Short mmCIF file of N, CA, C and O in Angstrom, two decimals:
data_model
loop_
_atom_site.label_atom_id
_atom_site.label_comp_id
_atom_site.label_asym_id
_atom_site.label_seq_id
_atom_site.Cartn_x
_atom_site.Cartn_y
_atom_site.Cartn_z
N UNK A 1 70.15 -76.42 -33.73
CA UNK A 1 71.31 -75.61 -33.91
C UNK A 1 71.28 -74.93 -35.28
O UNK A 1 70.62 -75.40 -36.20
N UNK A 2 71.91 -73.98 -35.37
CA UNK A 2 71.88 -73.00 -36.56
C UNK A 2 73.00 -73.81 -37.57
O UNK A 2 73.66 -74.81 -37.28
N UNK A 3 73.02 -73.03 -38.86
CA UNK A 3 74.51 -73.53 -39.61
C UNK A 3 75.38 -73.11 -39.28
O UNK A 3 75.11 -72.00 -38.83
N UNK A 4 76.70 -73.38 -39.18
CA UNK A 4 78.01 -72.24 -38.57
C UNK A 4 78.46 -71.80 -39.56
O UNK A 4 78.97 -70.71 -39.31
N UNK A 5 78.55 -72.09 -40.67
CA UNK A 5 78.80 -71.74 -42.20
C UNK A 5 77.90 -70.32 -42.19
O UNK A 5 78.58 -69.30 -42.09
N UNK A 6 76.52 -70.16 -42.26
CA UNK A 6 75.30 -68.89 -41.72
C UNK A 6 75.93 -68.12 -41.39
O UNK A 6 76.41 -67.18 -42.03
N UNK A 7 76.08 -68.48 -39.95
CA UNK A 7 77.06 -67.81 -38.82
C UNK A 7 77.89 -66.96 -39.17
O UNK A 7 77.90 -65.73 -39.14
N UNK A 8 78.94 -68.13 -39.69
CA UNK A 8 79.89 -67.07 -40.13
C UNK A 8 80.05 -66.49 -40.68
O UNK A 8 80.87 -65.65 -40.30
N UNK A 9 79.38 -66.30 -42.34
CA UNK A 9 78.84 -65.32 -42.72
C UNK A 9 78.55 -63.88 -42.57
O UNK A 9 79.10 -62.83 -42.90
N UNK A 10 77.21 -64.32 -41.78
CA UNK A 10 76.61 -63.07 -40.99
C UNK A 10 77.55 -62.54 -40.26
O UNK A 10 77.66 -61.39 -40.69
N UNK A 11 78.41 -62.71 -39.29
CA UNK A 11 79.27 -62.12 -38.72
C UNK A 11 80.56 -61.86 -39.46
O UNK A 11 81.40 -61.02 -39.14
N UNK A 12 80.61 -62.53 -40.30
CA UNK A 12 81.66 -61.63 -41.67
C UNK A 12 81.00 -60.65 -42.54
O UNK A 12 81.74 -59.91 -43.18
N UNK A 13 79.69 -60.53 -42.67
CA UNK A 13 79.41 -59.45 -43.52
C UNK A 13 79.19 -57.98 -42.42
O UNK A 13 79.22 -56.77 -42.68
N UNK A 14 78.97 -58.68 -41.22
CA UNK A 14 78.64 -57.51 -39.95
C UNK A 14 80.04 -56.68 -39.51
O UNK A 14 80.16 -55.59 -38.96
N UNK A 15 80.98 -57.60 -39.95
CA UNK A 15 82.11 -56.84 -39.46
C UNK A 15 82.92 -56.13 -40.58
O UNK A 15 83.81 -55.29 -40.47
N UNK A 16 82.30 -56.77 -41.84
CA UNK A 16 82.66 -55.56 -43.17
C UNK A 16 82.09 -54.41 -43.54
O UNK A 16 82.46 -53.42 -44.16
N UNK A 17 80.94 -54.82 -42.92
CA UNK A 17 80.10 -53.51 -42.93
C UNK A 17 80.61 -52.54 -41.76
O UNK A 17 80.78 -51.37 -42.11
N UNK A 18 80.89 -52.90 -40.31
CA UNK A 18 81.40 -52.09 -39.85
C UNK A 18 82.80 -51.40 -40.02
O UNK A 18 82.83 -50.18 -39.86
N UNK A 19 84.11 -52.14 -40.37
CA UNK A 19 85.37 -51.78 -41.14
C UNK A 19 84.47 -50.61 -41.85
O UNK A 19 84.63 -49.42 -41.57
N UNK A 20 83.61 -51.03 -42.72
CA UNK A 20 83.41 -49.87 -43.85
C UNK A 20 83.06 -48.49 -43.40
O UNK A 20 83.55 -47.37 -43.54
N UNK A 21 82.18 -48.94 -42.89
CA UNK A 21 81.76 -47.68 -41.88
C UNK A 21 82.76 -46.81 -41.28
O UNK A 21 82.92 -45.62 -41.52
N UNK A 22 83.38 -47.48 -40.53
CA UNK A 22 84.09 -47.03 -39.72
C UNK A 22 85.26 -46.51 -40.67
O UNK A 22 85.91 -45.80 -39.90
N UNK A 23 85.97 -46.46 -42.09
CA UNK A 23 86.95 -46.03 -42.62
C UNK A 23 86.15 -45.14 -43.63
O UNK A 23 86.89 -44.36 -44.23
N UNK A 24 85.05 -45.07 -43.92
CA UNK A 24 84.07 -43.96 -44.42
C UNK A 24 84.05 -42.58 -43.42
O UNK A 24 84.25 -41.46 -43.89
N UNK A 25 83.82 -42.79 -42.21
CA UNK A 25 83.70 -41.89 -41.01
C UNK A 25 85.18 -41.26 -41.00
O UNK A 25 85.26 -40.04 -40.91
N UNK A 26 86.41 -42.06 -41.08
CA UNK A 26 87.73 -41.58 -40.96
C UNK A 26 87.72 -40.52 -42.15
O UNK A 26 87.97 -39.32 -42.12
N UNK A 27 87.32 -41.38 -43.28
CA UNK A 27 87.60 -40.64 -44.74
C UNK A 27 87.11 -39.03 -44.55
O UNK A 27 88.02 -38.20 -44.61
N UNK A 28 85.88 -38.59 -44.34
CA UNK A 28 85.06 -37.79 -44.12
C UNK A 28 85.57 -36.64 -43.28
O UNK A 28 85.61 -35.46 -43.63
N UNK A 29 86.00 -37.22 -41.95
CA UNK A 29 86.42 -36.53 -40.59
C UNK A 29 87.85 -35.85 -41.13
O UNK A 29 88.09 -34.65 -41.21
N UNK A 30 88.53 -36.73 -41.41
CA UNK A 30 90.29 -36.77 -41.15
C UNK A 30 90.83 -36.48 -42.68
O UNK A 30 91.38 -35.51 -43.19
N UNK A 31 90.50 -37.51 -43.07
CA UNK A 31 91.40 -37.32 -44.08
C UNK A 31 90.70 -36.23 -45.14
O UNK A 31 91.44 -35.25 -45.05
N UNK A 32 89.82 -35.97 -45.95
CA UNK A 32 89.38 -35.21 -46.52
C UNK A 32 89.65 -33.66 -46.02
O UNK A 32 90.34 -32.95 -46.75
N UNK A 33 89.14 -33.14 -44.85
CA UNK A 33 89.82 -31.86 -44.20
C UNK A 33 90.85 -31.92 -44.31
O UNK A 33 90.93 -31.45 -45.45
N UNK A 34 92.38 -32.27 -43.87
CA UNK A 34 93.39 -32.49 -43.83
C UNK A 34 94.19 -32.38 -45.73
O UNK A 34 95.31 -31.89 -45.87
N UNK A 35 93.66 -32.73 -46.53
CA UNK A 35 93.80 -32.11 -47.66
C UNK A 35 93.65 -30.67 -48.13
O UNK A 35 94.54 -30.07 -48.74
N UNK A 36 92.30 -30.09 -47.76
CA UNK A 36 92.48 -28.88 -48.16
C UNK A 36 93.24 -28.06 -47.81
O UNK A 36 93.16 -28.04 -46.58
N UNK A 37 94.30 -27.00 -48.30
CA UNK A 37 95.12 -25.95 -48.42
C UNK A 37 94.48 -25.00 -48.47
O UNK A 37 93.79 -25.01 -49.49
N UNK A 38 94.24 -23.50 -47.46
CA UNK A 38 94.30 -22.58 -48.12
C UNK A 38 95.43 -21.51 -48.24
O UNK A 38 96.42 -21.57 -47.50
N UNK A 39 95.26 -20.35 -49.35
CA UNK A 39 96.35 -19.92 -48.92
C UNK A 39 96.07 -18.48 -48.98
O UNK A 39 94.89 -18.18 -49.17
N UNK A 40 96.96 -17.48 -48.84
CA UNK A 40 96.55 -16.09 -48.47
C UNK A 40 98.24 -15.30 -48.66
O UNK A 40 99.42 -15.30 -48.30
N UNK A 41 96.69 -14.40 -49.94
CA UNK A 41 98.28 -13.52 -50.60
C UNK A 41 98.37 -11.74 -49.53
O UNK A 41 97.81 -10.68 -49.82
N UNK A 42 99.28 -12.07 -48.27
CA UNK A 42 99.18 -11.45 -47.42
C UNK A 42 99.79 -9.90 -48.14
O UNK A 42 99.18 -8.83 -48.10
N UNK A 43 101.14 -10.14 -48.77
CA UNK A 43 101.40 -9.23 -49.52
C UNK A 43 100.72 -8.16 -50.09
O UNK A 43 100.97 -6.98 -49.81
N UNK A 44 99.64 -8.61 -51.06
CA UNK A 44 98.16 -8.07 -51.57
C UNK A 44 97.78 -7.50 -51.24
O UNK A 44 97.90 -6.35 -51.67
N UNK A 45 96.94 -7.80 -50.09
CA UNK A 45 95.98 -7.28 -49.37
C UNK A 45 96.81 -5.95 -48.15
O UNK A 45 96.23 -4.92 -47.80
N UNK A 46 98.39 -6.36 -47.65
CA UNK A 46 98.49 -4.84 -47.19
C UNK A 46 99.13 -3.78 -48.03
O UNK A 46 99.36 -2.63 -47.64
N UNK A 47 99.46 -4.40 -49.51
CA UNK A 47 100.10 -3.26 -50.48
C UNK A 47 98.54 -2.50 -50.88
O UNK A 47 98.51 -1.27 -50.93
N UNK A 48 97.58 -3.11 -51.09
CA UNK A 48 96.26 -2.44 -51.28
C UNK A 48 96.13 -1.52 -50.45
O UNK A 48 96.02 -0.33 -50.75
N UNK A 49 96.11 -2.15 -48.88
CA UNK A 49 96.31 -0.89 -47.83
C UNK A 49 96.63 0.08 -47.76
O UNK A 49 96.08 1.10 -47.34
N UNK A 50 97.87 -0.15 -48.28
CA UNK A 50 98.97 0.96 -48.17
C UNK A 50 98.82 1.91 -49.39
O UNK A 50 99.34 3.01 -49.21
N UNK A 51 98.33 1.76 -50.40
CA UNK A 51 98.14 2.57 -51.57
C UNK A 51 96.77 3.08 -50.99
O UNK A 51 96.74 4.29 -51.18
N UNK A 52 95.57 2.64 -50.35
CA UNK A 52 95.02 3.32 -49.94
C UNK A 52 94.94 4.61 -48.88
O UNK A 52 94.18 5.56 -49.02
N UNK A 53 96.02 4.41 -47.65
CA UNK A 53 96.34 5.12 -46.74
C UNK A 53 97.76 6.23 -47.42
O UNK A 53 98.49 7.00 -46.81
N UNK A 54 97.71 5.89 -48.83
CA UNK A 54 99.03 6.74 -48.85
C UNK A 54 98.46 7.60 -49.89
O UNK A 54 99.08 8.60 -50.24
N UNK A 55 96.97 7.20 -50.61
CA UNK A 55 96.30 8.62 -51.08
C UNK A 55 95.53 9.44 -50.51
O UNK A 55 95.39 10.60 -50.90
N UNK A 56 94.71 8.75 -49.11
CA UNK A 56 93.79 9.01 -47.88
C UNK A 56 94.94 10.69 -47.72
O UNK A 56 94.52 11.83 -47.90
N UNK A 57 96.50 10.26 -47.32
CA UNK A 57 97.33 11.44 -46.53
C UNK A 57 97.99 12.34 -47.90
O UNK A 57 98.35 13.50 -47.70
N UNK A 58 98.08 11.92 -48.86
CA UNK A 58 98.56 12.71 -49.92
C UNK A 58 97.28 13.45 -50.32
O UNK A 58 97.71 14.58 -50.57
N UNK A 59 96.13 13.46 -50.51
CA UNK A 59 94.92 14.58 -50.47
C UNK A 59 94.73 15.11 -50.27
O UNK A 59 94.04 15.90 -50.91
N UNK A 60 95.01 15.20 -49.49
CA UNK A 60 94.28 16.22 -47.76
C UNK A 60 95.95 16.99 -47.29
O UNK A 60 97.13 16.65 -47.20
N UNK A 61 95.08 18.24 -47.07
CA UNK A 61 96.10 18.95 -46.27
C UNK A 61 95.54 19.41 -44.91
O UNK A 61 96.00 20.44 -44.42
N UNK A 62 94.65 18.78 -44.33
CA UNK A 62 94.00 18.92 -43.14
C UNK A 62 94.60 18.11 -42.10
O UNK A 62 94.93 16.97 -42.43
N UNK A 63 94.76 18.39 -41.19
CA UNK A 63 95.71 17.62 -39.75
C UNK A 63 94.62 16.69 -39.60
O UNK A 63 94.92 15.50 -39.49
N UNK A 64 93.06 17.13 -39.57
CA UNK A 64 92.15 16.21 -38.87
C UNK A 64 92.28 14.95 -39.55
O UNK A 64 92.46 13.86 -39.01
N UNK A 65 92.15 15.24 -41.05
CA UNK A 65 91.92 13.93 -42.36
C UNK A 65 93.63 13.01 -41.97
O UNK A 65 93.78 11.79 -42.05
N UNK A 66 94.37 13.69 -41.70
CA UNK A 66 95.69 13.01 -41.68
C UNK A 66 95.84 11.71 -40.44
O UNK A 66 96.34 10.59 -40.45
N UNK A 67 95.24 12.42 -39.55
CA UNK A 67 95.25 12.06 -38.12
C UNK A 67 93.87 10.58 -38.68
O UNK A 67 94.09 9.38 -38.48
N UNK A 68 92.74 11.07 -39.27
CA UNK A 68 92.06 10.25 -39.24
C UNK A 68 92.72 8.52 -40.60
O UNK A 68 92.42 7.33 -40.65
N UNK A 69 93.33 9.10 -41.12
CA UNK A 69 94.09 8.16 -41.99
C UNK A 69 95.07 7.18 -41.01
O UNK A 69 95.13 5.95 -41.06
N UNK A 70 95.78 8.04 -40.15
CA UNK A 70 96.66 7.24 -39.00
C UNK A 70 95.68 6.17 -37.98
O UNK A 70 95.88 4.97 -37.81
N UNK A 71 94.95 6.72 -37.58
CA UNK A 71 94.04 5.86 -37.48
C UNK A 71 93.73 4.59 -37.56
O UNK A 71 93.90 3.64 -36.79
N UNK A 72 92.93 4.76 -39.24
CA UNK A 72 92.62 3.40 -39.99
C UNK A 72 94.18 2.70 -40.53
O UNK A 72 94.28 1.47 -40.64
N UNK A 73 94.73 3.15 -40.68
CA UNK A 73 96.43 2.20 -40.40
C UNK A 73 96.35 1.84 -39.51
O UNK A 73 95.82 0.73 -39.48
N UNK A 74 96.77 2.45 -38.09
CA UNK A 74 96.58 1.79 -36.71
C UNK A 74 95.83 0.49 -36.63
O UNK A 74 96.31 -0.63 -36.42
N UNK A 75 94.34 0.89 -36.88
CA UNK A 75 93.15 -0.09 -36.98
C UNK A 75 93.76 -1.62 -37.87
O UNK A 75 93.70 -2.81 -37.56
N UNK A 76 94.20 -1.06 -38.80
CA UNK A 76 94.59 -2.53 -39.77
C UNK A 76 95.58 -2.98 -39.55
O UNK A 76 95.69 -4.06 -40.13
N UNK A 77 96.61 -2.66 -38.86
CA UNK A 77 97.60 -2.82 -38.31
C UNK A 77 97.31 -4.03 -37.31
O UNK A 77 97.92 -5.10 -37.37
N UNK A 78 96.36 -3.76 -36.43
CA UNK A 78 95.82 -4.52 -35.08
C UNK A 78 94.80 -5.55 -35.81
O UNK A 78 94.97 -6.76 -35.62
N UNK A 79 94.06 -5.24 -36.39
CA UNK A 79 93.10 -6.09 -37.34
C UNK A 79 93.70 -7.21 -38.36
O UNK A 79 92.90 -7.90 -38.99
N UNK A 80 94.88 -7.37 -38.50
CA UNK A 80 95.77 -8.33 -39.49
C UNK A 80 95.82 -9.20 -38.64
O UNK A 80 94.75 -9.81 -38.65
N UNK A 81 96.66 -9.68 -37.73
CA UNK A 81 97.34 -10.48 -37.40
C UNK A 81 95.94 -11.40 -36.95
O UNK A 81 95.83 -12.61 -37.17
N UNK A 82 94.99 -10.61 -36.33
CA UNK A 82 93.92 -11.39 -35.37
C UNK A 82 92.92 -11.92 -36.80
O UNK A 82 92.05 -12.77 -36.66
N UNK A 83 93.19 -11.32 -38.00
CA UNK A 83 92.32 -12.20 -39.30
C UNK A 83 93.19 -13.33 -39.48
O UNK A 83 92.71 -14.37 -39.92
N UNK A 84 94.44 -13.23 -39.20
CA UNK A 84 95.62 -14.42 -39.69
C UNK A 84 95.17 -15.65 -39.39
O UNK A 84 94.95 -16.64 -40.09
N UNK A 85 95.01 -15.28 -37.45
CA UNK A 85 94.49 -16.28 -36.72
C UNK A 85 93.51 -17.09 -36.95
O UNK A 85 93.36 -18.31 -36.83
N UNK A 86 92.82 -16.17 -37.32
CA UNK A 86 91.19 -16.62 -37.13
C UNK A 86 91.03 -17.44 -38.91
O UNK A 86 90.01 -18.02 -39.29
N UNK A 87 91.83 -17.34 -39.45
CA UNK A 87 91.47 -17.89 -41.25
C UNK A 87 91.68 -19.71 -40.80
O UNK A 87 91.06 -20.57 -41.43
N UNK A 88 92.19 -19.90 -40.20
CA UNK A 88 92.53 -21.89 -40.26
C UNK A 88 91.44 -22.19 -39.53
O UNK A 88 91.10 -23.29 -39.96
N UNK A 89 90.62 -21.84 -38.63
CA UNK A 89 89.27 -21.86 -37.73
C UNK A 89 88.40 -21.41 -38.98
O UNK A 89 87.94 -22.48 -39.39
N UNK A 90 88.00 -20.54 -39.68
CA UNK A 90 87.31 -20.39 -40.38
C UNK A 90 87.36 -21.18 -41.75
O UNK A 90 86.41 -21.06 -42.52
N UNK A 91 88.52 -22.04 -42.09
CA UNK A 91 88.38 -22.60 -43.50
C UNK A 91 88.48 -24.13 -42.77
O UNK A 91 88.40 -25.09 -43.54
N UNK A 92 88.63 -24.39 -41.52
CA UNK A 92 89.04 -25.73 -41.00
C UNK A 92 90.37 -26.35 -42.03
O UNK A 92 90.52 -27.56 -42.18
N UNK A 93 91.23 -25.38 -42.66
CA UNK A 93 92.17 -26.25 -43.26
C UNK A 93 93.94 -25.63 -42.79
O UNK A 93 93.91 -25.16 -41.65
N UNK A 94 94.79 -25.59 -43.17
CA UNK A 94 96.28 -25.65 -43.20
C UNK A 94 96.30 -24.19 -44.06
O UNK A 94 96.36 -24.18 -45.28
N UNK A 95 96.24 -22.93 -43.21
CA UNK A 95 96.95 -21.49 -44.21
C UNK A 95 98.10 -21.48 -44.49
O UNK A 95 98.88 -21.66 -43.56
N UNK A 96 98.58 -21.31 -45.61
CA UNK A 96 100.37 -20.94 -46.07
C UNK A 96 100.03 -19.72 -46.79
O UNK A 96 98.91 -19.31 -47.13
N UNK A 97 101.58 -19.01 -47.05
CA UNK A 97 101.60 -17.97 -48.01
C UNK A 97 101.41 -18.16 -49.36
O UNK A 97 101.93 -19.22 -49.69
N UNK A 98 100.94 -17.65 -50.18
CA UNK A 98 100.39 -17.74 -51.61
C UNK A 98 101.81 -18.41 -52.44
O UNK A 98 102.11 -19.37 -53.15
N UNK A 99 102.46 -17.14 -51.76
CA UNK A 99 104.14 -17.85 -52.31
C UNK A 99 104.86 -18.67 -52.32
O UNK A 99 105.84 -18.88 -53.03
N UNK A 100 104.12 -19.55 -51.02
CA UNK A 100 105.05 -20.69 -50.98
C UNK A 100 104.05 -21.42 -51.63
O UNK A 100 104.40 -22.56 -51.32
N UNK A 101 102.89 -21.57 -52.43
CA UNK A 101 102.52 -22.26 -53.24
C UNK A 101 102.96 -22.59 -54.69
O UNK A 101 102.76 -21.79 -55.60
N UNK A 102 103.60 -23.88 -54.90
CA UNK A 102 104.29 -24.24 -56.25
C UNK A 102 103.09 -23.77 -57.66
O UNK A 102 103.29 -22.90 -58.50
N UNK A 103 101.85 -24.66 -57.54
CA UNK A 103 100.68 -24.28 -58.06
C UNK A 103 99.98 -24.85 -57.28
O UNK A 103 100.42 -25.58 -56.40
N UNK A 104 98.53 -24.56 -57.52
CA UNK A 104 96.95 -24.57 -57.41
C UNK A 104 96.59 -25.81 -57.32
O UNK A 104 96.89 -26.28 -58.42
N UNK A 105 95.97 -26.88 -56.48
CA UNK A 105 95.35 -28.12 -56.58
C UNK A 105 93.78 -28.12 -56.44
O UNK A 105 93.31 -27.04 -56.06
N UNK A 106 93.09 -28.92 -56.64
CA UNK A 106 91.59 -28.64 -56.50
C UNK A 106 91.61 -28.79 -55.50
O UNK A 106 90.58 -28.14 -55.33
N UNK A 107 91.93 -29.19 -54.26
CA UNK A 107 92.02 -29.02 -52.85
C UNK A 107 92.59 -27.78 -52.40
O UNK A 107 92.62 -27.84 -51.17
N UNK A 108 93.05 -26.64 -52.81
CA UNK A 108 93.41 -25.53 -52.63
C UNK A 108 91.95 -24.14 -52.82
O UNK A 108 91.04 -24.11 -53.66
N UNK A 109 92.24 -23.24 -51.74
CA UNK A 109 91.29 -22.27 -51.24
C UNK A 109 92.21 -21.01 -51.26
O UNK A 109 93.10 -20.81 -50.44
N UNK A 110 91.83 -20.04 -52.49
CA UNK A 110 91.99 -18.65 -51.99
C UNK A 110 91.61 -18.05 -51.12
O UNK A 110 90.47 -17.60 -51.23
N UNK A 111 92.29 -17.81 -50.01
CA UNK A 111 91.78 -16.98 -49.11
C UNK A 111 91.67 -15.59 -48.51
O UNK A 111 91.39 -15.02 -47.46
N UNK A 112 92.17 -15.28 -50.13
CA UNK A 112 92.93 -13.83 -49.76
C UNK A 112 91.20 -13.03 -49.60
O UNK A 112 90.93 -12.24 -48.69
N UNK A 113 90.21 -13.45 -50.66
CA UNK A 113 89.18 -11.83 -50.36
C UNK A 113 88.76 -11.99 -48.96
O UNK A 113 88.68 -11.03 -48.19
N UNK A 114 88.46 -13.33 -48.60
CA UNK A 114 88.49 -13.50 -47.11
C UNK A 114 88.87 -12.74 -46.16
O UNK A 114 88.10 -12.16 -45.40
N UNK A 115 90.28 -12.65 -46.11
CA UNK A 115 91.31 -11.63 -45.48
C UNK A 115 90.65 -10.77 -45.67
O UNK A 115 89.97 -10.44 -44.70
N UNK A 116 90.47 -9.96 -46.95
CA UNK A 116 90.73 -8.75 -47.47
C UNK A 116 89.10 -8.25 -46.14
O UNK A 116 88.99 -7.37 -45.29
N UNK A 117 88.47 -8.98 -46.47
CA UNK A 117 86.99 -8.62 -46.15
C UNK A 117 87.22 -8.42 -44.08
O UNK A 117 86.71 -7.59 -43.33
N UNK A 118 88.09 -9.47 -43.79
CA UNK A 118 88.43 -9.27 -42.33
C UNK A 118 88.77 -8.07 -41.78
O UNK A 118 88.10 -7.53 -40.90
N UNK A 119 90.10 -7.49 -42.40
CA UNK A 119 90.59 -6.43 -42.26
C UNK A 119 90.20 -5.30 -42.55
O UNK A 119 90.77 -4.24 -42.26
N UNK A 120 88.88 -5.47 -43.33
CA UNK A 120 88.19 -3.87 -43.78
C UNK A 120 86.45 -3.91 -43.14
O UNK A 120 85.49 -3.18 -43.41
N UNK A 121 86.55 -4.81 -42.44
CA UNK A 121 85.64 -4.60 -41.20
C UNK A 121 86.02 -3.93 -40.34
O UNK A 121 87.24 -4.04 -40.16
N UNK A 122 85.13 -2.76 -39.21
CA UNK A 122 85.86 -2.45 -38.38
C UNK A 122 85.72 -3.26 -37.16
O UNK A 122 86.44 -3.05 -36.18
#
């Protein structure tokens, strides 16, 4: 027969090692993602817009250039909401508005050039 003292042991260090494991794997999966914040200064990125589309039509006295300015509004118009979506899939974390951020944690992600870069794709 073996020692049971051994025994038990071994099957106490087998099952600390697995606990460990197994709350390492949680740590990693769950809880670590679940911390990061990003956030997105939505404001920003369509006042930029808009100062762009509002010198695009103040330039030009051509119907075509005007029409083509309405357009790329249109375009970003439809192109916002579907970058909104798509930013918590792409950062795997929790988006809020910039504003409702008190301050900055090292778990926190600007996500605004992100955006910015979404919406000025066509």
């Amino acid at each position: 027969m073996k020692n049971p003292v051994a025994q038990f042991l071994v099957n106490a260090l087998l099952s600390a090692l697995i606990a460990a494991g197994g709350l390492a794997l949680y740590d990693r999966l769950v809880v670590r993602p679940a911390l990061v914040i990003g956030m997105v200064d939505v404001a920003e990125v369509y006042r930029a817009k808009e100062t762009e589309f509002t010198q695009l039509l103040t330039r030009t006295t051509l119907e075509e250039d005007r029409q083509k300015a309405l357009l790329m509004a249109r375009a970003f118009a439809q192109r916002l909401p579907v970058a909104l979506e798509e930013l918590p899939r792409d950062c795997s974390c929790l988006v809020i508005l910039k504003s409702a951020v008190a301050g900055p944690t090292p778990h926190t992600l600007d996500l605004t050039p992100l955006l910015r870069r979404k919406v000025d794709a066509p």
